[in-house]
Coordinates of C-alpha atoms and ligand atoms in Angstrom, one line a residue:
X1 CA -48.4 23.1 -22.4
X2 CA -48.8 22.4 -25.9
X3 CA -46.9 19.8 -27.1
X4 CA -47.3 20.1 -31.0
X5 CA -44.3 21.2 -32.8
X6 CA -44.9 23.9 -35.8
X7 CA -44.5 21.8 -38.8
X8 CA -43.9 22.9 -42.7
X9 CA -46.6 20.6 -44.8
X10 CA -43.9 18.3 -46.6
X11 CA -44.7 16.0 -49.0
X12 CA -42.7 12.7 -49.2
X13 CA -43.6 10.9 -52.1
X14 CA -41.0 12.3 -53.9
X15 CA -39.0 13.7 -50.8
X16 CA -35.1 14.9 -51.5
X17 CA -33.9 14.0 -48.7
X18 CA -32.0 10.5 -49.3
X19 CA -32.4 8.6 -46.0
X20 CA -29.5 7.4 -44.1
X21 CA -29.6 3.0 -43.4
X22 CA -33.3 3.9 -44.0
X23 CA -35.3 1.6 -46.9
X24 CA -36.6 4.7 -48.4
X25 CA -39.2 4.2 -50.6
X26 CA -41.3 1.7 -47.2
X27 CA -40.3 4.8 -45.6
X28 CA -41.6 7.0 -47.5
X29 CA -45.2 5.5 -48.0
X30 CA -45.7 5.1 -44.2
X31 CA -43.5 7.6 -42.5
X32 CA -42.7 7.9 -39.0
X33 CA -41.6 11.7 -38.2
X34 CA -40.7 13.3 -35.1
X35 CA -40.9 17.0 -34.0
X36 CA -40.1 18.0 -31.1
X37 CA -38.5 17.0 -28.1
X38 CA -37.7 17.2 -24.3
X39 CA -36.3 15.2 -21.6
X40 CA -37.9 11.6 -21.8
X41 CA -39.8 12.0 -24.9
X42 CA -40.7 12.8 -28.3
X43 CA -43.1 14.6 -29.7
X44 CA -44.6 13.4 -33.3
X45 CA -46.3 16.5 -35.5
X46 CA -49.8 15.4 -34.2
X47 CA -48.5 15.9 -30.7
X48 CA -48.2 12.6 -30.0
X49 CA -45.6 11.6 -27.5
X50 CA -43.1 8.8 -27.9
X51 CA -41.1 7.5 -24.5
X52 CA -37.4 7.8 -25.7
X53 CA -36.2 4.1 -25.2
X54 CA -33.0 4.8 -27.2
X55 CA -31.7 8.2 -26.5
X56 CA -32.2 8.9 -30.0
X57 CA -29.4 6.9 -31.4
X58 CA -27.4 5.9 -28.3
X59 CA -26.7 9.7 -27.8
X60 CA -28.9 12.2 -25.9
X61 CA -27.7 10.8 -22.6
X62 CA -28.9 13.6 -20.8
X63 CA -32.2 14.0 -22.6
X64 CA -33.3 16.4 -24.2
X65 CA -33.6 19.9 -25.0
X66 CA -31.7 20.1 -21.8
X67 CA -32.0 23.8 -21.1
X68 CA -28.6 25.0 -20.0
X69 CA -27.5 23.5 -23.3
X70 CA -29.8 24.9 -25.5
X71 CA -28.7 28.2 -24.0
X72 CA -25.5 28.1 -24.0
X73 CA -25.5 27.1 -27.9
X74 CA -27.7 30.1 -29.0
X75 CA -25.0 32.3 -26.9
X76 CA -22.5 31.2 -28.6
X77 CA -24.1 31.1 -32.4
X78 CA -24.8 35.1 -31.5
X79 CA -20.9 35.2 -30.3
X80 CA -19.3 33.4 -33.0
X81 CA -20.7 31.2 -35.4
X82 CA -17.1 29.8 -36.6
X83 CA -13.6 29.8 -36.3
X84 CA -10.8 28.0 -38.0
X85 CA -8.7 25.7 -35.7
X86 CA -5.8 25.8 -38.2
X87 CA -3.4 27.7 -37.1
X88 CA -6.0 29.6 -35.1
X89 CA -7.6 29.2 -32.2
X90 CA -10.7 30.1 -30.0
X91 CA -10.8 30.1 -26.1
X92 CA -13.9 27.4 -26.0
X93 CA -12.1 24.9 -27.9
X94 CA -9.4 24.6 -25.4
X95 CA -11.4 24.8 -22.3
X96 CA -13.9 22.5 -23.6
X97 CA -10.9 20.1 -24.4
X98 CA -9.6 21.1 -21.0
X99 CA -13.0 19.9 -18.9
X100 CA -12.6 16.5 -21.3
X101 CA -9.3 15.7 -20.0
X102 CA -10.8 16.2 -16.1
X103 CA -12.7 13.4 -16.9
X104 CA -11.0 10.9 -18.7
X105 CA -9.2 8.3 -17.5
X106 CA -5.8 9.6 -15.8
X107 CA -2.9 10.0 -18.4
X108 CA -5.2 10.9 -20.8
X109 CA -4.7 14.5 -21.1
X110 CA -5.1 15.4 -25.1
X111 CA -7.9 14.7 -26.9
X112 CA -8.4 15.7 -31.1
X113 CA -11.8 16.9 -32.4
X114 CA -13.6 15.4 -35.2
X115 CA -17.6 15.5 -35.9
X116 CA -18.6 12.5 -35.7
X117 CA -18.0 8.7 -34.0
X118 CA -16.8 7.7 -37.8
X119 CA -14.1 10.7 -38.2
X120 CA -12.9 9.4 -34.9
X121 CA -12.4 6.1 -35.7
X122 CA -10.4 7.2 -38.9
X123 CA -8.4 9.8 -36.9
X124 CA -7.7 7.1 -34.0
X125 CA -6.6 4.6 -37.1
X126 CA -4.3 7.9 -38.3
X127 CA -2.9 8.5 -35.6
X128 CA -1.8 4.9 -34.4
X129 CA -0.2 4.3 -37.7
X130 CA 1.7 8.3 -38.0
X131 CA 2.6 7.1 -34.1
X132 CA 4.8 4.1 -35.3
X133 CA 6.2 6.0 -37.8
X134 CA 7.1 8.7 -35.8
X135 CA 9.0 5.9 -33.1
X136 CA 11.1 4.8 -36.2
X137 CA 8.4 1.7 -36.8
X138 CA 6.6 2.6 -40.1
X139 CA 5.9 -1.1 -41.2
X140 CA 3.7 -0.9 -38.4
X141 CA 0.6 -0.7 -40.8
X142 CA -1.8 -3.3 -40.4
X143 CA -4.8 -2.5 -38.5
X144 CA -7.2 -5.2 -37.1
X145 CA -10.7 -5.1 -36.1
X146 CA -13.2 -7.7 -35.3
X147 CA -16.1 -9.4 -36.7
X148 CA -19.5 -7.6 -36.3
X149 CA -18.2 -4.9 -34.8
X150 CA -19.6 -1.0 -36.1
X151 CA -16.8 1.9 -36.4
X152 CA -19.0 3.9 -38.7
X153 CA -18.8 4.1 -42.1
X154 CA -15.8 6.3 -43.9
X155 CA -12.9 3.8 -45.3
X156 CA -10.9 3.2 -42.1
X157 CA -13.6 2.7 -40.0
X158 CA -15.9 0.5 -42.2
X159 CA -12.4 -1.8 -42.8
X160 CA -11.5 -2.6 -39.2
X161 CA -15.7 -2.9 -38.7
X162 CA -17.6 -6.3 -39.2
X163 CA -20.7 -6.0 -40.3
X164 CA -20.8 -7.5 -43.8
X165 CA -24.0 -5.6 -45.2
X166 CA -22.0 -2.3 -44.3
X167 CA -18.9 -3.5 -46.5
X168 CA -20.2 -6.0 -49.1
X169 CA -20.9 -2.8 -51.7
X170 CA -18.5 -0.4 -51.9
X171 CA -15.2 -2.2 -53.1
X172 CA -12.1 -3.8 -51.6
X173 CA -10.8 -0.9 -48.7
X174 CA -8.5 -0.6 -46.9
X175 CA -5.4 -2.6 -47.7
X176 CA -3.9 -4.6 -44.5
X177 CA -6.6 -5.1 -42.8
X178 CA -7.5 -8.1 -40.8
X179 CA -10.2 -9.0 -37.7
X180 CA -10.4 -11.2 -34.9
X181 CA -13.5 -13.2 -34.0
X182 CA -16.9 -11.7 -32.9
X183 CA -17.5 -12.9 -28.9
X184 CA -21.0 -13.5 -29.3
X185 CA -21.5 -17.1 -28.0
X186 CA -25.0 -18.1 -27.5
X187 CA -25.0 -21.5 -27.0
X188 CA -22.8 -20.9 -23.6
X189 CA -23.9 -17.6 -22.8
X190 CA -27.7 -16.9 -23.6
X191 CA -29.2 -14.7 -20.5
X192 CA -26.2 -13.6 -19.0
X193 CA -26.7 -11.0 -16.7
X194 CA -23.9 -8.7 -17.2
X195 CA -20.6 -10.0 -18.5
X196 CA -20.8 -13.6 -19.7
X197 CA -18.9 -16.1 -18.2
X198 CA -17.5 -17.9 -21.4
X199 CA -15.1 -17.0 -24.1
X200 CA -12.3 -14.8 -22.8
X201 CA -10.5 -17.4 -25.4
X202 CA -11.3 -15.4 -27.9
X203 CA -9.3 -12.8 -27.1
X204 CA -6.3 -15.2 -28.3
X205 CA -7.2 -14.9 -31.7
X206 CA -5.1 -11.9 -31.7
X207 CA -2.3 -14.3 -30.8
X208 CA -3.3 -16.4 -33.9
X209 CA -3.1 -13.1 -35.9
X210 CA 0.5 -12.2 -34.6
X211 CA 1.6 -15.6 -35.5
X212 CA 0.2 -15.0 -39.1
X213 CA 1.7 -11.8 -39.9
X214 CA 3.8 -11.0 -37.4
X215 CA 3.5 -9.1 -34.8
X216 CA 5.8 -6.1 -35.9
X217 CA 3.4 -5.6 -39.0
X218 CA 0.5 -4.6 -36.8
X219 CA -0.2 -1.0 -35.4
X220 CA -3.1 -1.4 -33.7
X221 CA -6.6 -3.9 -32.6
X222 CA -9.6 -1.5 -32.5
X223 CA -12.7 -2.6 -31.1
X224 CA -15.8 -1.6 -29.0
X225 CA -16.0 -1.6 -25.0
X226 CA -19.1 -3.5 -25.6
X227 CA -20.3 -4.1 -28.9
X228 CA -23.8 -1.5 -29.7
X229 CA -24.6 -1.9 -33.3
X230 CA -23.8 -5.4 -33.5
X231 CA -26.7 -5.9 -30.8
X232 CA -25.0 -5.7 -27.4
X233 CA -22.3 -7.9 -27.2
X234 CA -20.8 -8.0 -23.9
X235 CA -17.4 -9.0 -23.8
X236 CA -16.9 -12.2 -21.8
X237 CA -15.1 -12.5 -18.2
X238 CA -11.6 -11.5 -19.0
X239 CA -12.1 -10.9 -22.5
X240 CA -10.8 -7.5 -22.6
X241 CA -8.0 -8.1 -20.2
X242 CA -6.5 -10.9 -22.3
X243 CA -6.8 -8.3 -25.2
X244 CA -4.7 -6.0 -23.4
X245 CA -2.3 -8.4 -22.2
X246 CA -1.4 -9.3 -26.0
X247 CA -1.6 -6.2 -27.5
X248 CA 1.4 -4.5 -24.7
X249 CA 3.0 -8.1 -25.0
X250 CA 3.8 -7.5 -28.8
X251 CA 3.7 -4.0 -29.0
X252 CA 0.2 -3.0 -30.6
X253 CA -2.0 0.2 -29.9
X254 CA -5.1 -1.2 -28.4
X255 CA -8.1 1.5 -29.2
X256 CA -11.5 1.4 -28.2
X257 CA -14.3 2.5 -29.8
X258 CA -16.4 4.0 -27.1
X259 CA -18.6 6.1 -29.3
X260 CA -21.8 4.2 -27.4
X261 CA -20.1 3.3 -24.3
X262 CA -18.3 6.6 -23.7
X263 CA -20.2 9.4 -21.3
X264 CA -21.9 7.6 -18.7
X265 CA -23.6 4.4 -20.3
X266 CA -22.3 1.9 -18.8
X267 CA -21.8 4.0 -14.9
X268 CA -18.3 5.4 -15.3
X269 CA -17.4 8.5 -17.7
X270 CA -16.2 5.9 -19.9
X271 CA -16.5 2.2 -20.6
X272 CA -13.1 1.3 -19.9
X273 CA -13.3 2.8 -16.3
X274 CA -16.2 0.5 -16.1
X275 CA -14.2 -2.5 -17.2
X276 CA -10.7 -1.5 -15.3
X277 CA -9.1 -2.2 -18.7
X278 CA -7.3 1.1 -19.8
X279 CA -6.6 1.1 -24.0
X280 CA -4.0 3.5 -25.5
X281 CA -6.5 5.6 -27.8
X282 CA -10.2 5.7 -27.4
X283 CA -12.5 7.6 -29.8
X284 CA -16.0 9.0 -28.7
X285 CA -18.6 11.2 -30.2
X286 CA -22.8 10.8 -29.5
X287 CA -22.9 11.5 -25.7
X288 CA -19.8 13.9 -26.1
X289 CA -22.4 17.2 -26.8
X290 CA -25.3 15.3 -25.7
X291 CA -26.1 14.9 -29.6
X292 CA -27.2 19.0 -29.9
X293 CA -24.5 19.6 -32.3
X294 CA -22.6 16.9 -34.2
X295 CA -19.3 16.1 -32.4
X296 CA -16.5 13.6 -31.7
X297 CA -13.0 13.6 -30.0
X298 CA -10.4 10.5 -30.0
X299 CA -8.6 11.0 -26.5
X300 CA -4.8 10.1 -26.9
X301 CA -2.5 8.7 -24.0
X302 CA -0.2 11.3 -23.0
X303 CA 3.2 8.7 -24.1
X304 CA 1.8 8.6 -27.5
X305 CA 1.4 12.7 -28.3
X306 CA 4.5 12.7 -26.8
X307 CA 5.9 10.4 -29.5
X308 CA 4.3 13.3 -32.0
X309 CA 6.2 16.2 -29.8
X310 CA 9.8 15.3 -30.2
X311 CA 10.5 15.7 -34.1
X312 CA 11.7 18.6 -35.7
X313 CA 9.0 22.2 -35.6
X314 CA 6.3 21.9 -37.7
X315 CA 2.8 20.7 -37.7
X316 CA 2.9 17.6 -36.1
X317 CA 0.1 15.6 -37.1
X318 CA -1.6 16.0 -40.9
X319 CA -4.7 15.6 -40.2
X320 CA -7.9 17.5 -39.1
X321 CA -11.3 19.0 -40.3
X322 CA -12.9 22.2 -40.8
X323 CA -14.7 21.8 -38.1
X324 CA -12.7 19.9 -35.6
X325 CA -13.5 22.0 -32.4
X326 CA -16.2 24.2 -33.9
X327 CA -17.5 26.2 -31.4
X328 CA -21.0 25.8 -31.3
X329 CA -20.2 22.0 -30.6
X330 CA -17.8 23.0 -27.9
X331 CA -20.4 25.3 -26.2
X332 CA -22.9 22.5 -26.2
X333 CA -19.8 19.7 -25.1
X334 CA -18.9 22.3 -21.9
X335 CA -22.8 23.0 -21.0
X336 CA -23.4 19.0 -21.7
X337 CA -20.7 18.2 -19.0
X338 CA -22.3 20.8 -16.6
X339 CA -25.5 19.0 -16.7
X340 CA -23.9 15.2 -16.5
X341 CA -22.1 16.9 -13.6
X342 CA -24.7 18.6 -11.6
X343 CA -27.4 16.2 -11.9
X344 CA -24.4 13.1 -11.6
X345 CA -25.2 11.6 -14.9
X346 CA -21.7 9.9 -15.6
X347 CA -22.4 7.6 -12.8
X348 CA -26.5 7.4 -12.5
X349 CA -26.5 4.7 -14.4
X350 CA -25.0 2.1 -11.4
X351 CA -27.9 3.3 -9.2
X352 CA -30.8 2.0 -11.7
X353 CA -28.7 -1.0 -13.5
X354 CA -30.3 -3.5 -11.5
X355 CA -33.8 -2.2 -11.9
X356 CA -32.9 -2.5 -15.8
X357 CA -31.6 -5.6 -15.5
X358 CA -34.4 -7.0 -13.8
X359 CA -36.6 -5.4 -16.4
X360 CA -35.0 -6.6 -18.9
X361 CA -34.4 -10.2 -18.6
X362 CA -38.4 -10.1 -17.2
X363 CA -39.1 -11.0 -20.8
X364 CA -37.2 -14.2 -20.7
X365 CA -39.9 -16.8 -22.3
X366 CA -41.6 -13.9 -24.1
X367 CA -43.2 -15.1 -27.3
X368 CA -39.9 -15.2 -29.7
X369 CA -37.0 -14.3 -27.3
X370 CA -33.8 -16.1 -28.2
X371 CA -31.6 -14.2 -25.7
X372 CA -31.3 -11.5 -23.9
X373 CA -27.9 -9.5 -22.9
X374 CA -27.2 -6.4 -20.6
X375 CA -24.6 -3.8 -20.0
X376 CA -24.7 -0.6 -18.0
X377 CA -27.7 1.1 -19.6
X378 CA -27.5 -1.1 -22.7
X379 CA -29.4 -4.0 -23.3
X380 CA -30.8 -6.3 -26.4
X381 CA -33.5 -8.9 -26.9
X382 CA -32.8 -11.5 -29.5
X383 CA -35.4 -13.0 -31.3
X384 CA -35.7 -15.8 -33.4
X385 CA -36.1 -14.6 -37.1
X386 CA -39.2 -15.4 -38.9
X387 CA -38.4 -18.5 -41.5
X388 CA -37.3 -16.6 -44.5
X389 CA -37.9 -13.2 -43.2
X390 CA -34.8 -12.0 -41.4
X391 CA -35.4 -9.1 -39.2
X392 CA -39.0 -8.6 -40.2
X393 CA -40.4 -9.8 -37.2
X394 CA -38.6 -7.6 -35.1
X395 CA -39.0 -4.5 -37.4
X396 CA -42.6 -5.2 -36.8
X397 CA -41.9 -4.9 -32.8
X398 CA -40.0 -1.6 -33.3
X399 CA -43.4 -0.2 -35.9
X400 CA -46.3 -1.2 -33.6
X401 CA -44.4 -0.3 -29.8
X402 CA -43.7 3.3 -31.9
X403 CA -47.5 3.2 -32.7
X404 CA -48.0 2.6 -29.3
X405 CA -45.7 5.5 -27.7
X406 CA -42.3 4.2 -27.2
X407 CA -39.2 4.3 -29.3
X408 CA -37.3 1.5 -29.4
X409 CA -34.3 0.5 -31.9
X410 CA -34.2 -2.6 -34.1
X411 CA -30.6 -4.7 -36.0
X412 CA -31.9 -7.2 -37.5
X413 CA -34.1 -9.3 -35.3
X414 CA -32.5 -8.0 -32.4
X415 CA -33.9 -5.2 -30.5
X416 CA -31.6 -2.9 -29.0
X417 CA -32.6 -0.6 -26.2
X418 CA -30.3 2.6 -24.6
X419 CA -32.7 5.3 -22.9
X420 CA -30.9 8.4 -21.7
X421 CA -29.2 8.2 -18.5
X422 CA -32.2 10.1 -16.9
X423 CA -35.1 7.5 -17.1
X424 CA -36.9 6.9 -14.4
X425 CA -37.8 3.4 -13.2
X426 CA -41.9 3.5 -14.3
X427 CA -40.3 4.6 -17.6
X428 CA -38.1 2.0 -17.6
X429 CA -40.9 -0.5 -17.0
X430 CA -43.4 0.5 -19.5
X431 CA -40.5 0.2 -22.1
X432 CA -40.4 -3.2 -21.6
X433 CA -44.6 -3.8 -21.2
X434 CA -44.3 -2.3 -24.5
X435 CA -42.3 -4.8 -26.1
X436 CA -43.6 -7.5 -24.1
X437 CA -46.8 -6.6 -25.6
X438 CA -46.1 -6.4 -29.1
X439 CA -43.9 -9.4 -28.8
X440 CA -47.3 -11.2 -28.2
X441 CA -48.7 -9.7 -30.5
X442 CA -46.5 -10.6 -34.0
X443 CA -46.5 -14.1 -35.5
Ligands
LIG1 C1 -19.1 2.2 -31.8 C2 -19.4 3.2 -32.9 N1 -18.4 3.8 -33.6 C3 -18.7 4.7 -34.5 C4 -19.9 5.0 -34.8 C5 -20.2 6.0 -35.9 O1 -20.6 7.2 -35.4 P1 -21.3 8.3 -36.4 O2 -22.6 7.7 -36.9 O3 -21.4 9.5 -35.6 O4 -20.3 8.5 -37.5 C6 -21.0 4.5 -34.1 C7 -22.4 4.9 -34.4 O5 -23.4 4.3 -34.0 C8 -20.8 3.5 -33.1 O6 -21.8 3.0 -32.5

């Protein structure tokens, strides 16, 4: 078959397109582009195939071009393109919401569409705050997030997140905001397999937080499952637990962020049926349509839309998008579940864990490796930075193993790796050859 994707000549010198987290102008004078793609692997415009080592950005988790999708979204485009979901409705947008709620955790029967893992995070953050007031508790209005963690980047979302470069330029936010301690620990915990043994302690900072302001000023602590952007952070041994404990203690939505972990990455349909710790909101988005059309959904425990159903008639909740539900994204979210279901993608990922594991932490006392940490399908490989060059060596790593035919992702010197739930165990192997590789082969 040929592989090579029919490409427009584009020049990008002086290209239009304004790159996303991308240092345009390197970019630009030695450009990496890919064209076409199914199951495993990527295809560049030469025809040169690239092993998927990230399901493109922790969100084609059942490969891709997965043909039932791709049909089902050109049926639907030739049905109807769009609808509005204000004060309208079309059938696909409920079933598809319908086939959601079959899989979420139980009590979790309503979910809200947004289009991406950001509008989520700013809808969940909505909603918890309109869900106080709505109980009688509007100075319920501080949010708190935690250091380094990633809930995308419109004003809620980049307040309650933690990573300073994705803050530090754009102005003061959101007003009440606070964050609890990152979890990462490295001097206890470097090369834990799994969940790391020490630090559920920091789950009391939330304590030290309720003691600060109160605990009746707070509406809600949002924070990832396990931490993606950030470079896999596990959370410790109890860590999550302890969070819960507090939060129900003193009256506080807990939401997670399960944008990554959500749709089979870490075994379960979603992370925290993987961790047996249930939160009271969870937003999701990536793995929701298998990435073929933008998509996300914050799924609401059935007490709190409740909470929204006793006032007086009216629209309840003011809040949505044009294209919350669009169908085109539902068509590809219903076809996306029937391929995670039939080929038992929401829980592949416990048969092969080990293997990736092992894989892995194999690169223990590779040239560079500070640590190396594990989740699911997740997993990230820590290198010491370069004196003075932060994150160069490793963005060296992710140029030369894409040179060399595997895609792998790069946060500063940490390398982060999610391949769709599909990979195969020699795939999973020659990922890590790969980076073994280049690992010996940068200074
Ligand atoms: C945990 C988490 N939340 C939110 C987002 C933002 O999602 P999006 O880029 O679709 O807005 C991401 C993206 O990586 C994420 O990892």
């Amino acid at each position: 078959m040929n592989k090579r994707a029919e490409v427009k000549e584009i020049s990008l010198e002086q290209a239009a397109f304004w790159m996303p987290f991308t240092a345009n102008r390197q970019f630009k004078k030695a450009p990496r582009l890919l064209a076409r793609a199914e199951g495993m692997y990527y295809w560049t415009p030469e025809g040169r195939q690239v092993l998927d080592g990230t399901a493109g950005l922790w969100c084609v988790n059942a490969g891709h071009c997965r043909p039932k999708i791709v049909e089902a979204v050109k049926r639907q485009v030739a049905q109807m393109d769009f609808a509005p979901t204000f004060q309208m409705g079309h059938p696909i947008a409920f079933e598809f919401a319908e086939r959601l709620a079959r899989i979420a955790p139980e009590g979790f029967s309503r979910v809200f569409f947004t289009n991406s893992g950001s509008e989520s995070a700013d809808t969940a953050l909505k909603i918890a705050l309109a869900y106080h007031r709505a109980r009688g508790e509007a100075g319920r209005y501080r949010l708190i997030g935690r250091e380094r963690g990633y809930h995308g980047v419109n004003f809620g979302g980049m307040a309650v997140g933690g990573i300073t470069a994705n803050k530090k330029f754009f102005g003061p936010g959101v007003a009440g905001v606070d964050h609890i301690r990152h979890t990462h620990d490295p001097a206890r915990n470097a090369f834990s397999r799994g969940q790391p043994k020490h630090g559920q302690e920091f789950a009391d900072e939330l304590e030290r937080l309720c003691l600060l302001h109160d605990p009746s000023t707070i509406a809600a602590v949002i924070v990832e499952p396990v931490a993606g952007s950030a470079g896999v952070l596990v959370p410790p041994v109890g860590y999550l637990e302890r969070l819960r404990e507090i939060c129900t203690r003193h009256g506080i939505l807990l939401i997670f962020d399960e944008v990554i972990t959500g749709f089979g990455r870490l075994g379960k349909p979603f992370g925290s049926q993987h961790f047996g710790v249930m939160p009271d909101l969870f937003t999701t988005a990536k793995g929701m349509t298998n990435a073929t059309v933008p998509m996300g959904g914050v799924f609401i425990k059935d007490s709190i839309f409740e909470a929204f159903m006793q006032g007086g008639e009216g629209i309840e909740l003011f809040h949505g998008y044009t294209y919350s539900g669009h169908p085109l994204a539902c068509a590809a979210g219903v076809a996306t579940l029937d391929t995670y279901e039939e080929e038992g993608l929401l829980t592949r990922v416990s048969t092969i864990e080990k293997h990736w594991e092992s894989a892995a932490h194999g690169l223990k006392g590779a040239p560079h490796v500070a640590d190396i940490r594990n989740c699911g399908l997740m997993a990230a490989i820590e290198l010491e930075a370069r004196a003075g060059q932060p994150g160069k060596r490793a963005y060296e790593v992710f140029v030369k193993a894409f040179e060399a035919g595997v895609l792998i992702r790069v946060t500063g010197d940490t390398i982060a790796l999610s391949p769709p739930l599909i990979v195969e165990k020699a795939q999973i192997d020659r990922i890590f050859e790969c980076i073994a590789t280049m690992l010996r082969s940068v200074n």
